[in-house]
mmCIF file of C-alpha atoms in Angstrom:
data_model
loop_
_atom_site.group_PDB
_atom_site.id
_atom_site.type_symbol
_atom_site.label_atom_id
_atom_site.label_comp_id
_atom_site.label_asym_id
_atom_site.label_seq_id
_atom_site.Cartn_x
_atom_site.Cartn_y
_atom_site.Cartn_z
ATOM 1 C CA UNK N 65 17.157 22.310 -5.692
ATOM 2 C CA UNK N 66 13.070 22.747 -5.338
ATOM 3 C CA UNK N 67 11.913 25.019 -2.066
ATOM 4 C CA UNK N 68 10.032 23.652 1.016
ATOM 5 C CA UNK N 69 7.304 25.713 -0.366
ATOM 6 C CA UNK N 70 7.267 24.544 -3.873
ATOM 7 C CA UNK N 71 7.759 21.165 -2.219
ATOM 8 C CA UNK N 72 4.047 21.445 0.010
ATOM 9 C CA UNK N 73 2.687 22.785 -2.771
ATOM 10 C CA UNK N 74 3.865 19.738 -4.653
ATOM 11 C CA UNK N 75 2.527 17.420 -2.266
ATOM 12 C CA UNK N 76 -0.935 19.080 -1.703
ATOM 13 C CA UNK N 77 -1.224 18.598 -6.274
ATOM 14 C CA UNK N 78 -0.641 15.098 -5.869
ATOM 15 C CA UNK N 79 -2.784 14.298 -2.683
ATOM 16 C CA UNK N 80 -5.878 16.244 -3.981
ATOM 17 C CA UNK N 81 -5.616 15.192 -7.805
ATOM 18 C CA UNK N 82 -3.402 12.306 -8.727
ATOM 19 C CA UNK N 83 -6.301 9.938 -8.428
ATOM 20 C CA UNK N 84 -8.481 12.631 -10.514
ATOM 21 C CA UNK N 85 -5.979 12.656 -13.519
ATOM 22 C CA UNK N 86 -4.866 8.939 -12.929
ATOM 23 C CA UNK N 87 -8.891 8.363 -13.594
ATOM 24 C CA UNK N 88 -9.204 10.878 -16.765
ATOM 25 C CA UNK N 89 -6.181 9.293 -18.286
ATOM 26 C CA UNK N 90 -7.802 5.425 -18.349
ATOM 27 C CA UNK N 91 -10.969 7.241 -19.223
ATOM 28 C CA UNK N 92 -9.384 9.246 -21.894
ATOM 29 C CA UNK N 93 -8.460 5.504 -23.070
ATOM 30 C CA UNK N 94 -5.279 4.647 -21.961
ATOM 31 C CA UNK N 95 -4.556 1.288 -20.597
ATOM 32 C CA UNK N 96 -3.771 0.659 -17.349
ATOM 33 C CA UNK N 97 -0.204 0.686 -17.801
ATOM 34 C CA UNK N 98 0.024 3.697 -19.951
ATOM 35 C CA UNK N 99 -2.080 5.722 -17.166
ATOM 36 C CA UNK N 100 0.660 4.889 -14.956
ATOM 37 C CA UNK N 101 3.029 6.827 -17.322
ATOM 38 C CA UNK N 102 0.996 9.346 -18.133
ATOM 39 C CA UNK N 103 0.075 10.161 -14.531
ATOM 40 C CA UNK N 104 3.946 10.015 -13.772
ATOM 41 C CA UNK N 105 4.543 12.431 -16.756
ATOM 42 C CA UNK N 106 2.002 14.892 -15.864
ATOM 43 C CA UNK N 107 2.838 15.304 -12.431
ATOM 44 C CA UNK N 108 6.547 15.966 -13.489
ATOM 45 C CA UNK N 109 5.454 18.522 -15.541
ATOM 46 C CA UNK N 110 3.729 20.148 -12.788
ATOM 47 C CA UNK N 111 7.050 19.989 -10.576
ATOM 48 C CA UNK N 112 9.235 21.535 -13.347
ATOM 49 C CA UNK N 113 6.496 24.622 -13.571
ATOM 50 C CA UNK N 114 5.068 24.206 -10.114
ATOM 51 C CA UNK N 115 6.394 27.869 -9.187
ATOM 52 C CA UNK N 116 4.653 29.282 -12.084
ATOM 53 C CA UNK N 117 1.202 27.917 -11.917
ATOM 54 C CA UNK N 118 -1.226 30.181 -10.526
ATOM 55 C CA UNK N 119 -2.417 29.517 -7.034
ATOM 56 C CA UNK N 120 -5.627 28.130 -7.395
ATOM 57 C CA UNK N 121 -5.113 26.790 -11.112
ATOM 58 C CA UNK N 122 -3.541 23.937 -10.156
ATOM 59 C CA UNK N 123 -6.405 20.881 -11.184
ATOM 60 C CA UNK N 124 -6.819 23.253 -14.263
ATOM 61 C CA UNK N 125 -3.227 22.959 -14.779
ATOM 62 C CA UNK N 126 -3.441 19.430 -14.341
ATOM 63 C CA UNK N 127 -6.232 18.678 -16.643
ATOM 64 C CA UNK N 128 -4.470 20.086 -19.335
ATOM 65 C CA UNK N 129 -1.488 18.591 -19.599
ATOM 66 C CA UNK N 130 -3.184 15.266 -19.107
ATOM 67 C CA UNK N 131 -5.702 16.023 -22.254
ATOM 68 C CA UNK N 132 -2.425 16.819 -23.944
ATOM 69 C CA UNK N 133 -0.946 13.508 -23.406
ATOM 70 C CA UNK N 134 -3.387 11.611 -23.963
ATOM 71 C CA UNK N 135 -4.096 13.616 -27.362
ATOM 72 C CA UNK N 136 -0.305 12.299 -28.099
ATOM 73 C CA UNK N 137 -0.662 8.691 -27.352
ATOM 74 C CA UNK N 138 -1.393 7.070 -30.520
ATOM 75 C CA UNK N 139 -4.284 5.744 -31.707
ATOM 76 C CA UNK N 140 -2.882 2.583 -32.398
ATOM 77 C CA UNK N 141 -2.283 2.313 -28.589
ATOM 78 C CA UNK N 142 -5.885 2.791 -27.701
ATOM 79 C CA UNK N 143 -8.250 2.026 -30.596
ATOM 80 C CA UNK N 144 -10.525 -0.393 -29.628
ATOM 81 C CA UNK N 145 -12.608 -1.775 -32.240
ATOM 82 C CA UNK N 146 -16.747 -2.419 -30.706
ATOM 83 C CA UNK N 147 -17.395 -5.962 -30.782
ATOM 84 C CA UNK N 148 -14.209 -7.098 -32.293
ATOM 85 C CA UNK N 149 -12.837 -10.257 -30.426
ATOM 86 C CA UNK N 150 -16.162 -10.159 -28.264
ATOM 87 C CA UNK N 151 -17.899 -13.181 -27.377
ATOM 88 C CA UNK N 152 -21.387 -12.159 -26.944
ATOM 89 C CA UNK N 153 -22.677 -15.839 -27.009
ATOM 90 C CA UNK N 154 -20.565 -17.246 -23.849
ATOM 91 C CA UNK N 155 -22.371 -16.290 -21.377
ATOM 92 C CA UNK N 156 -25.101 -18.260 -19.937
ATOM 93 C CA UNK N 157 -29.376 -17.046 -19.811
ATOM 94 C CA UNK N 158 -29.608 -13.585 -17.548
ATOM 95 C CA UNK N 159 -30.214 -10.061 -18.458
ATOM 96 C CA UNK N 160 -27.530 -7.824 -19.873
ATOM 97 C CA UNK N 161 -26.331 -6.611 -17.131
ATOM 98 C CA UNK N 162 -26.090 -9.588 -15.437
ATOM 99 C CA UNK N 163 -23.595 -11.434 -17.861
ATOM 100 C CA UNK N 164 -21.172 -8.741 -18.174
ATOM 101 C CA UNK N 165 -18.801 -9.350 -15.452
ATOM 102 C CA UNK N 166 -16.689 -6.339 -13.923
ATOM 103 C CA UNK N 167 -13.469 -6.861 -16.166
ATOM 104 C CA UNK N 168 -15.826 -7.331 -19.169
ATOM 105 C CA UNK N 169 -17.834 -4.099 -18.650
ATOM 106 C CA UNK N 170 -14.495 -2.399 -18.324
ATOM 107 C CA UNK N 171 -13.535 -3.199 -21.686
ATOM 108 C CA UNK N 172 -16.785 -2.242 -23.007
ATOM 109 C CA UNK N 173 -17.109 0.912 -21.712
ATOM 110 C CA UNK N 174 -13.507 1.785 -23.219
ATOM 111 C CA UNK N 175 -14.725 0.386 -26.757
ATOM 112 C CA UNK N 176 -18.001 2.747 -25.872
ATOM 113 C CA UNK N 177 -16.162 5.930 -24.866
ATOM 114 C CA UNK N 178 -13.774 5.242 -28.005
ATOM 115 C CA UNK N 179 -16.482 5.732 -30.351
ATOM 116 C CA UNK N 180 -16.941 9.232 -29.081
ATOM 117 C CA UNK N 181 -14.897 12.365 -30.279
ATOM 118 C CA UNK N 182 -12.097 13.455 -27.737
ATOM 119 C CA UNK N 183 -14.381 16.542 -26.749
ATOM 120 C CA UNK N 184 -17.463 14.766 -26.178
ATOM 121 C CA UNK N 185 -15.857 11.668 -24.464
ATOM 122 C CA UNK N 186 -14.081 14.540 -22.110
ATOM 123 C CA UNK N 187 -17.385 16.449 -20.931
ATOM 124 C CA UNK N 188 -19.274 12.584 -21.010
ATOM 125 C CA UNK N 189 -16.576 11.571 -18.654
ATOM 126 C CA UNK N 190 -16.374 14.511 -16.172
ATOM 127 C CA UNK N 191 -19.870 14.710 -15.935
ATOM 128 C CA UNK N 192 -21.466 10.917 -15.429
ATOM 129 C CA UNK N 193 -18.380 9.579 -13.942
ATOM 130 C CA UNK N 194 -16.776 12.042 -11.852
ATOM 131 C CA UNK N 195 -19.881 13.773 -10.920
ATOM 132 C CA UNK N 196 -19.225 17.273 -11.869
ATOM 133 C CA UNK N 197 -21.520 19.823 -12.937
ATOM 134 C CA UNK N 198 -21.743 21.416 -15.858
ATOM 135 C CA UNK N 199 -20.255 24.969 -14.816
ATOM 136 C CA UNK N 200 -17.455 22.951 -13.315
ATOM 137 C CA UNK N 201 -16.481 20.955 -16.616
ATOM 138 C CA UNK N 202 -17.027 23.995 -18.773
ATOM 139 C CA UNK N 203 -14.359 26.067 -16.108
ATOM 140 C CA UNK N 204 -12.213 22.965 -16.469
ATOM 141 C CA UNK N 205 -12.651 22.479 -20.060
ATOM 142 C CA UNK N 206 -12.248 26.320 -20.913
ATOM 143 C CA UNK N 207 -15.501 26.112 -22.988
ATOM 144 C CA UNK N 208 -18.741 28.193 -22.732
ATOM 145 C CA UNK N 209 -21.934 26.326 -20.431
ATOM 146 C CA UNK N 210 -23.794 25.941 -23.457
ATOM 147 C CA UNK N 211 -20.802 24.048 -25.430
ATOM 148 C CA UNK N 212 -20.507 22.288 -22.463
ATOM 149 C CA UNK N 213 -24.244 21.043 -22.599
ATOM 150 C CA UNK N 214 -24.511 20.761 -26.503
ATOM 151 C CA UNK N 215 -21.207 18.186 -25.861
ATOM 152 C CA UNK N 216 -22.450 16.012 -22.861
ATOM 153 C CA UNK N 217 -26.397 15.951 -24.664
ATOM 154 C CA UNK N 218 -24.713 14.379 -28.001
ATOM 155 C CA UNK N 219 -22.396 12.106 -25.556
ATOM 156 C CA UNK N 220 -25.193 10.816 -24.002
ATOM 157 C CA UNK N 221 -26.949 10.155 -27.295
ATOM 158 C CA UNK N 222 -23.585 8.097 -28.556
ATOM 159 C CA UNK N 223 -23.277 6.033 -25.254
ATOM 160 C CA UNK N 224 -27.117 5.479 -25.331
ATOM 161 C CA UNK N 225 -27.057 4.011 -28.987
ATOM 162 C CA UNK N 226 -23.752 2.143 -28.325
ATOM 163 C CA UNK N 227 -25.347 0.624 -25.579
ATOM 164 C CA UNK N 228 -28.428 -0.125 -26.776
ATOM 165 C CA UNK N 229 -26.453 -1.983 -30.092
ATOM 166 C CA UNK N 230 -24.380 -3.853 -27.549
ATOM 167 C CA UNK N 231 -27.621 -4.673 -25.294
ATOM 168 C CA UNK N 232 -29.409 -6.302 -28.909
ATOM 169 C CA UNK N 233 -26.068 -8.346 -29.933
ATOM 170 C CA UNK N 234 -25.689 -9.695 -25.958
ATOM 171 C CA UNK N 235 -30.105 -11.102 -26.281
ATOM 172 C CA UNK N 236 -29.856 -11.946 -29.862
ATOM 173 C CA UNK N 237 -26.635 -14.102 -28.535
ATOM 174 C CA UNK N 238 -28.852 -16.040 -26.184
ATOM 175 C CA UNK N 239 -31.274 -16.884 -27.987
ATOM 176 C CA UNK N 240 -28.815 -19.050 -30.273
ATOM 177 C CA UNK Z 204 -29.328 23.854 -10.591
ATOM 178 C CA UNK Z 205 -28.583 25.844 -13.764
ATOM 179 C CA UNK Z 206 -26.784 23.141 -15.468
ATOM 180 C CA UNK Z 207 -29.545 20.446 -14.682
ATOM 181 C CA UNK Z 208 -31.784 22.930 -16.099
ATOM 182 C CA UNK Z 209 -29.717 23.160 -19.415
ATOM 183 C CA UNK Z 210 -29.526 19.142 -19.762
ATOM 184 C CA UNK Z 211 -31.936 17.307 -17.806
ATOM 185 C CA UNK Z 212 -30.509 13.936 -16.275
ATOM 186 C CA UNK Z 213 -31.599 10.535 -17.252
ATOM 187 C CA UNK Z 214 -32.095 7.379 -15.378
ATOM 188 C CA UNK Z 215 -29.920 4.883 -17.007
ATOM 189 C CA UNK Z 216 -31.114 1.386 -17.815
ATOM 190 C CA UNK Z 217 -29.571 -1.297 -15.664
ATOM 191 C CA UNK Z 218 -27.035 -2.500 -18.327
ATOM 192 C CA UNK Z 219 -26.230 0.976 -18.663
ATOM 193 C CA UNK Z 220 -25.564 1.416 -14.784
ATOM 194 C CA UNK Z 221 -23.764 -1.295 -14.785
ATOM 195 C CA UNK Z 222 -21.411 0.065 -17.331
ATOM 196 C CA UNK Z 223 -21.170 3.019 -15.697
ATOM 197 C CA UNK Z 224 -20.292 1.784 -12.834
ATOM 198 C CA UNK Z 225 -17.614 -0.562 -13.522
ATOM 199 C CA UNK Z 226 -15.790 2.187 -14.843
ATOM 200 C CA UNK Z 227 -16.429 4.693 -11.693
ATOM 201 C CA UNK Z 228 -14.937 2.014 -9.635
ATOM 202 C CA UNK Z 229 -10.948 2.517 -11.229
ATOM 203 C CA UNK Z 230 -8.331 3.938 -9.269
ATOM 204 C CA UNK Z 231 -4.448 3.636 -9.707
ATOM 205 C CA UNK Z 232 -2.774 1.101 -7.626
ATOM 206 C CA UNK Z 233 -0.872 1.781 -4.661
ATOM 207 C CA UNK Z 234 2.462 0.956 -6.316
ATOM 208 C CA UNK Z 235 1.643 4.112 -9.049
ATOM 209 C CA UNK Z 236 0.913 6.357 -6.361
ATOM 210 C CA UNK Z 237 4.463 5.208 -4.938
ATOM 211 C CA UNK Z 238 6.011 5.535 -7.972
ATOM 212 C CA UNK Z 239 4.900 9.550 -8.880
ATOM 213 C CA UNK Z 240 5.710 10.455 -5.252
ATOM 214 C CA UNK Z 241 9.392 8.672 -5.913
ATOM 215 C CA UNK Z 242 9.768 10.414 -9.354
ATOM 216 C CA UNK Z 243 8.826 13.946 -7.676
ATOM 217 C CA UNK Z 244 11.188 13.497 -4.236
ATOM 218 C CA UNK Z 245 8.276 13.562 -2.191
ATOM 219 C CA UNK Z 246 8.597 11.334 0.963
ATOM 220 C CA UNK Z 247 7.879 7.962 0.052
ATOM 221 C CA UNK Z 248 5.159 6.415 2.421
ATOM 222 C CA UNK Z 249 4.158 2.883 2.733
ATOM 223 C CA UNK Z 250 1.223 1.406 0.487
ATOM 224 C CA UNK Z 251 -1.817 2.200 2.041
ATOM 225 C CA UNK Z 252 -4.710 0.011 0.637
ATOM 226 C CA UNK Z 253 -6.318 2.169 -2.515
ATOM 227 C CA UNK Z 254 -9.117 4.219 -0.979
ATOM 228 C CA UNK Z 255 -13.303 3.156 -2.024
ATOM 229 C CA UNK Z 256 -14.230 4.584 -5.234
ATOM 230 C CA UNK Z 257 -12.957 8.193 -4.507
ATOM 231 C CA UNK Z 258 -14.673 9.517 -7.670
ATOM 232 C CA UNK Z 259 -16.515 12.647 -6.388
ATOM 233 C CA UNK Z 260 -20.147 13.146 -6.248
ATOM 234 C CA UNK Z 261 -22.608 10.522 -8.018
ATOM 235 C CA UNK Z 262 -23.268 10.685 -11.733
ATOM 236 C CA UNK Z 263 -25.818 13.153 -13.107
ATOM 237 C CA UNK Z 264 -27.475 9.756 -14.568
ATOM 238 C CA UNK Z 265 -27.548 8.452 -11.542
ATOM 239 C CA UNK Z 266 -28.980 11.051 -9.558
ATOM 240 C CA UNK Z 267 -32.240 10.908 -11.865
ATOM 241 C CA UNK Z 268 -32.842 7.832 -10.928
ATOM 242 C CA UNK Z 269 -33.462 8.756 -7.586
ATOM 243 C CA UNK Z 270 -32.555 7.088 -4.052
ATOM 244 C CA UNK Z 271 -34.868 4.069 -4.569
ATOM 245 C CA UNK Z 272 -32.485 2.407 -6.978
ATOM 246 C CA UNK Z 273 -29.567 3.173 -4.928
ATOM 247 C CA UNK Z 274 -31.649 2.120 -1.392
ATOM 248 C CA UNK Z 275 -32.746 -1.245 -3.141
ATOM 249 C CA UNK Z 276 -29.982 -2.265 -4.714
ATOM 250 C CA UNK Z 277 -27.835 -1.472 -1.369
ATOM 251 C CA UNK Z 278 -30.554 -3.793 0.840
ATOM 252 C CA UNK Z 279 -29.993 -6.336 -1.559
ATOM 253 C CA UNK Z 280 -26.067 -6.725 -1.665
ATOM 254 C CA UNK Z 281 -26.166 -5.870 1.949
ATOM 255 C CA UNK Z 282 -28.460 -9.090 1.911
ATOM 256 C CA UNK Z 283 -26.499 -10.726 0.045
ATOM 257 C CA UNK Z 284 -23.325 -9.833 1.748
ATOM 258 C CA UNK Z 285 -24.786 -11.458 5.090
ATOM 259 C CA UNK Z 286 -25.962 -14.403 3.096
ATOM 260 C CA UNK Z 287 -22.429 -15.404 1.765
ATOM 261 C CA UNK Z 288 -20.715 -13.968 5.111
ATOM 262 C CA UNK Z 289 -19.612 -17.595 5.161
ATOM 263 C CA UNK Z 290 -17.686 -18.305 1.907
ATOM 264 C CA UNK Z 291 -16.758 -14.753 0.941
ATOM 265 C CA UNK Z 292 -12.876 -15.079 1.289
ATOM 266 C CA UNK Z 293 -12.408 -16.201 -2.178
ATOM 267 C CA UNK Z 294 -15.447 -14.906 -4.264
ATOM 268 C CA UNK Z 295 -16.637 -11.637 -4.619
ATOM 269 C CA UNK Z 296 -19.885 -9.900 -3.883
ATOM 270 C CA UNK Z 297 -22.324 -10.500 -6.549
ATOM 271 C CA UNK Z 298 -23.062 -6.505 -6.718
ATOM 272 C CA UNK Z 299 -20.080 -5.029 -5.514
ATOM 273 C CA UNK Z 300 -20.214 -1.803 -8.028
ATOM 274 C CA UNK Z 301 -23.162 -0.627 -6.475
ATOM 275 C CA UNK Z 302 -22.035 -0.987 -3.033
ATOM 276 C CA UNK Z 303 -18.673 0.618 -3.962
ATOM 277 C CA UNK Z 304 -20.491 3.291 -5.644
ATOM 278 C CA UNK Z 305 -22.089 4.377 -2.311
ATOM 279 C CA UNK Z 306 -21.278 8.069 -1.241
ATOM 280 C CA UNK Z 307 -18.254 8.345 -0.034
ATOM 281 C CA UNK Z 308 -16.631 10.364 2.360
ATOM 282 C CA UNK Z 309 -14.194 13.491 1.007
ATOM 283 C CA UNK Z 310 -10.800 12.873 0.754
ATOM 284 C CA UNK Z 311 -8.999 13.370 3.952
ATOM 285 C CA UNK Z 312 -7.316 17.132 4.336
ATOM 286 C CA UNK Z 313 -4.251 16.941 2.974
ATOM 287 C CA UNK Z 314 -0.920 17.743 3.795
ATOM 288 C CA UNK Z 315 2.515 18.551 3.627
ATOM 289 C CA UNK Z 316 4.017 15.707 5.782
ATOM 290 C CA UNK Z 317 1.901 12.531 5.253
ATOM 291 C CA UNK Z 318 1.199 10.077 8.106
ATOM 292 C CA UNK Z 319 2.755 6.881 8.036
ATOM 293 C CA UNK Z 320 -0.052 4.251 7.627
ATOM 294 C CA UNK Z 321 0.644 0.791 8.568
ATOM 295 C CA UNK Z 322 -0.466 -1.728 5.604
ATOM 296 C CA UNK Z 323 -3.420 -3.503 5.991
ATOM 297 C CA UNK Z 324 -4.739 -6.792 5.289
ATOM 298 C CA UNK Z 325 -6.171 -7.641 1.966
ATOM 299 C CA UNK Z 326 -10.045 -7.094 1.877
ATOM 300 C CA UNK Z 327 -11.805 -10.519 2.831
ATOM 301 C CA UNK Z 328 -14.474 -10.366 1.192
ATOM 302 C CA UNK Z 329 -17.723 -9.737 2.330
ATOM 303 C CA UNK Z 330 -18.944 -6.106 1.362
ATOM 304 C CA UNK Z 331 -15.015 -5.925 0.285
ATOM 305 C CA UNK Z 332 -15.191 -3.186 -2.564
ATOM 306 C CA UNK Z 333 -14.004 -4.217 -5.673
ATOM 307 C CA UNK Z 334 -10.463 -2.673 -6.017
ATOM 308 C CA UNK Z 335 -9.854 -1.034 -9.307
ATOM 309 C CA UNK Z 336 -6.777 -2.183 -10.447
ATOM 310 C CA UNK Z 337 -8.710 -5.744 -10.593
ATOM 311 C CA UNK Z 338 -8.557 -4.912 -14.063
ATOM 312 C CA UNK Z 339 -4.815 -6.426 -14.099
ATOM 313 C CA UNK Z 340 -6.462 -9.201 -12.650
ATOM 314 C CA UNK Z 341 -4.264 -11.819 -10.284
ATOM 315 C CA UNK Z 342 -1.030 -9.892 -11.329
ATOM 316 C CA UNK Z 343 -2.467 -7.128 -9.507
ATOM 317 C CA UNK Z 344 -3.111 -8.781 -6.809
ATOM 318 C CA UNK Z 345 0.074 -10.710 -6.326
ATOM 319 C CA UNK Z 346 1.854 -7.278 -6.908
ATOM 320 C CA UNK Z 347 -0.157 -5.882 -4.162
ATOM 321 C CA UNK Z 348 1.325 -8.688 -1.811
ATOM 322 C CA UNK Z 349 4.926 -8.324 -2.921
ATOM 323 C CA UNK Z 350 4.391 -4.662 -2.384
ATOM 324 C CA UNK Z 351 3.172 -4.790 1.251
ATOM 325 C CA UNK Z 352 5.690 -7.220 1.770
ATOM 326 C CA UNK Z 353 8.349 -5.009 0.536
ATOM 327 C CA UNK Z 354 6.789 -1.575 2.614
ATOM 328 C CA UNK Z 355 8.624 -0.242 5.148
ATOM 329 C CA UNK Z 356 12.692 -0.276 5.998
ATOM 330 C CA UNK Z 357 12.598 -1.874 1.762
ATOM 331 C CA UNK Z 358 11.283 1.021 0.612
ATOM 332 C CA UNK Z 359 14.270 2.705 1.821
ATOM 333 C CA UNK Z 360 16.139 0.492 0.935
ATOM 334 C CA UNK Z 361 14.678 0.193 -2.726
ATOM 335 C CA UNK Z 362 15.337 3.923 -2.490
ATOM 336 C CA UNK Z 363 18.590 3.628 -1.331
ATOM 337 C CA UNK Z 364 19.914 1.284 -4.372
ATOM 338 C CA UNK Z 365 18.143 3.236 -6.888
ATOM 339 C CA UNK Z 366 19.421 6.336 -5.891
ATOM 340 C CA UNK Z 367 22.923 5.380 -5.627
ATOM 341 C CA UNK Z 368 22.271 3.774 -9.435
ATOM 342 C CA UNK Z 369 21.548 7.329 -10.196
ATOM 343 C CA UNK Z 370 24.370 9.277 -9.071
ATOM 344 C CA UNK Z 371 26.990 6.263 -10.278
ATOM 345 C CA UNK Z 372 25.795 6.818 -13.691
ATOM 346 C CA UNK Z 373 25.817 10.683 -13.096
ATOM 347 C CA UNK Z 374 29.355 9.808 -12.184
ATOM 348 C CA UNK Z 375 30.302 8.253 -14.898
ATOM 349 C CA UNK Z 376 30.975 4.903 -12.713
ATOM 350 C CA UNK Z 377 28.937 2.249 -14.601
ATOM 351 C CA UNK Z 378 30.074 -1.009 -12.391
ATOM 352 C CA UNK Z 379 28.936 0.640 -9.604
ATOM 353 C CA UNK Z 380 25.811 1.540 -11.086
ATOM 354 C CA UNK Z 381 25.123 -2.017 -12.732
ATOM 355 C CA UNK Z 382 26.015 -3.288 -9.181
ATOM 356 C CA UNK Z 383 23.346 -1.266 -7.399
ATOM 357 C CA UNK Z 384 21.142 -2.248 -10.070
ATOM 358 C CA UNK Z 385 21.591 -6.121 -9.984
ATOM 359 C CA UNK Z 386 21.123 -5.853 -6.003
ATOM 360 C CA UNK Z 387 18.091 -3.827 -6.298
ATOM 361 C CA UNK Z 388 16.631 -6.786 -9.227
ATOM 362 C CA UNK Z 389 17.736 -9.629 -6.934
ATOM 363 C CA UNK Z 390 16.560 -8.078 -3.898
ATOM 364 C CA UNK Z 391 12.929 -6.301 -5.204
ATOM 365 C CA UNK Z 392 11.959 -8.351 -8.244
ATOM 366 C CA UNK Z 393 8.378 -6.658 -8.313
ATOM 367 C CA UNK Z 394 9.904 -3.256 -6.910
ATOM 368 C CA UNK Z 395 8.115 -0.161 -8.007
ATOM 369 C CA UNK Z 396 10.839 1.383 -9.016
ATOM 370 C CA UNK Z 397 11.344 -1.304 -11.828
ATOM 371 C CA UNK Z 398 11.106 1.079 -14.477
ATOM 372 C CA UNK Z 399 13.515 3.841 -13.188
ATOM 373 C CA UNK Z 400 16.255 0.635 -13.051
ATOM 374 C CA UNK Z 401 15.457 -0.211 -16.808
ATOM 375 C CA UNK Z 402 16.397 3.370 -17.624
ATOM 376 C CA UNK Z 403 19.865 3.451 -15.566
ATOM 377 C CA UNK Z 404 20.477 0.078 -16.478
ATOM 378 C CA UNK Z 405 20.301 0.955 -19.992
ATOM 379 C CA UNK Z 406 22.301 4.122 -19.263
ATOM 380 C CA UNK Z 407 25.225 2.407 -17.283
ATOM 381 C CA UNK Z 408 25.294 0.175 -20.553
ATOM 382 C CA UNK Z 409 25.772 3.370 -22.317
ATOM 383 C CA UNK Z 410 28.480 4.778 -20.399
ATOM 384 C CA UNK Z 411 29.944 0.782 -20.404
ATOM 385 C CA UNK Z 412 30.110 1.619 -24.158
ATOM 386 C CA UNK Z 413 28.332 -1.413 -24.740
ATOM 387 C CA UNK Z 414 26.140 0.836 -27.168
ATOM 388 C CA UNK Z 415 24.277 -1.876 -29.542
ATOM 389 C CA UNK Z 416 23.232 -3.869 -26.573
ATOM 390 C CA UNK Z 417 21.844 -0.096 -24.679
ATOM 391 C CA UNK Z 418 20.635 0.737 -27.566
ATOM 392 C CA UNK Z 419 18.259 -2.567 -28.344
ATOM 393 C CA UNK Z 420 17.160 -2.300 -24.781
ATOM 394 C CA UNK Z 421 16.497 1.509 -25.152
ATOM 395 C CA UNK Z 422 14.340 0.079 -28.049
ATOM 396 C CA UNK Z 423 12.422 -2.486 -26.438
ATOM 397 C CA UNK Z 424 11.958 -0.304 -23.708
ATOM 398 C CA UNK Z 425 10.327 1.986 -25.781
ATOM 399 C CA UNK Z 426 8.135 -0.648 -26.840
ATOM 400 C CA UNK Z 427 6.920 -1.229 -23.576
ATOM 401 C CA UNK Z 428 6.612 2.125 -21.842
ATOM 402 C CA UNK Z 429 5.831 4.836 -24.823
ATOM 403 C CA UNK Z 430 4.543 7.677 -22.881
ATOM 404 C CA UNK Z 431 7.191 6.917 -19.854
ATOM 405 C CA UNK Z 432 8.554 10.197 -18.833
ATOM 406 C CA UNK Z 433 12.113 8.921 -19.538
ATOM 407 C CA UNK Z 434 11.142 8.557 -22.983
ATOM 408 C CA UNK Z 435 13.490 11.799 -24.486
ATOM 409 C CA UNK Z 436 16.352 10.123 -22.645
ATOM 410 C CA UNK Z 437 15.761 6.499 -23.571
ATOM 411 C CA UNK Z 438 15.237 7.733 -26.817
ATOM 412 C CA UNK Z 439 18.470 9.308 -27.546
ATOM 413 C CA UNK Z 440 20.355 6.002 -26.329
ATOM 414 C CA UNK Z 441 17.869 4.239 -28.833
ATOM 415 C CA UNK Z 442 18.875 6.447 -31.899
ATOM 416 C CA UNK Z 443 22.389 5.294 -31.476
#
C-alpha cells in the first residue's frame, strides 16, 4: 500500500502536471480520447515508480514517459493528411483568419504539427504553445540549448511555410 | 534573455495567431481529471470548471508582437462582448481565443487534500472562454452537464459500485461483479468510469467461462482504446 508521503507527492504531481501532460499528448498528435487514455497511463506509470523519481524531476519524468507513450501510438491513429477532406471553398468572403472557426483551426493545427518530425514538433509545442524558454526546453528535452534553438528555427520555418500554403489555398478558394 | 538572442521571436500573421490560439486553449475535461484521480487512488473531488487556458506563459511569437495587438484585441473583444450581452447565451463570443489568451494567474498552490468546490453553472456567454474540450462539440457539453448532475454523493456511489465489481472479480465472483456493473451502467450511463466498467465486465465474462464473448468484447475495447492503461489485461483476454 502506498504511503502517505508518496500519496501526497502523487497528488502534487497530478495537480501541477496533469493538464500539461494532457496538452502535450494532444499536441503530439493524439486524439482527445487517446490523450485521455495516454495521460492516465503516464500517471499510472508515475504512481508505480513514485518513490524512485528524484525529487525535483517529476516534470521531467512525466514528460519523458509522455513522449514514449506518444511515440508508441500507431502512426495510422494520428496521421493527418494535409488538405485531405478540407473544403477550402465553403467559407464566405473574408480574411483567412476570419474564415477558420475554432474547431477547424484545431484541425488545421493538428495537420500542420503532423507535418513536423517529433523532435521539431516537441520543441515548437513547448516554446510556442507552452511558452517555455529555450533553456527550459533544452533541460526538459535533455538536449543542448543550441540544438533546441536550431530545432525551433526549423520548426518555425516549417510552420510558416505550411500556414502560408494553407492561407494561399483559402484565398484562391474564395476567388472561385 | 539568452534564448531570445538565439532564436529571435517573430511576429505571427493574424492567421498564424488564430491557429496558435485555437490549440493554446485546449485542456482536459473535468471527467478526465476525475478518471485519472480515481485510477491513481487519489480522493475524487467533485468536478470543477476547467480552468481558463492554463498554458503558462505566452508564446514567444506573441511576445514579439508587443502589447499592442493584445490590447487592441482585448478592447475589440470587450466591445463585442458588451454589444452582444443581451443575446450571448447561445452564441460563442466572436473573438474568444484572444480573450481566453489573456495572461492567466498561476495555478493555485497544490495541496495534499484538495478542497471540494461546488459545481458551477455552465458559462453563460459574454466573455466566457471557449472551453477547450469544445473539440468534442455537443457531446462534451452534454457530458459536462451529466458530470455536474452526477457529482457529489453520486461520485461516491459510482466509486462504490466500481470497487465492488473490482473486489468481486478479484474474489472470482463473476455474478456479483456483473450485478454491480449492471447497476453502474443503469444509474450512470455516462459516468467517468465507463472504461473501468467495460474492462471489469470483460473480466467477469471471462470468469464466467464465456471466453468467446469476453474475447470479442476485449477486441472491441482494444479497437476503441488502443492506449488504455488496461490494455495488457484486455489483450490477454482478447488473445484467447
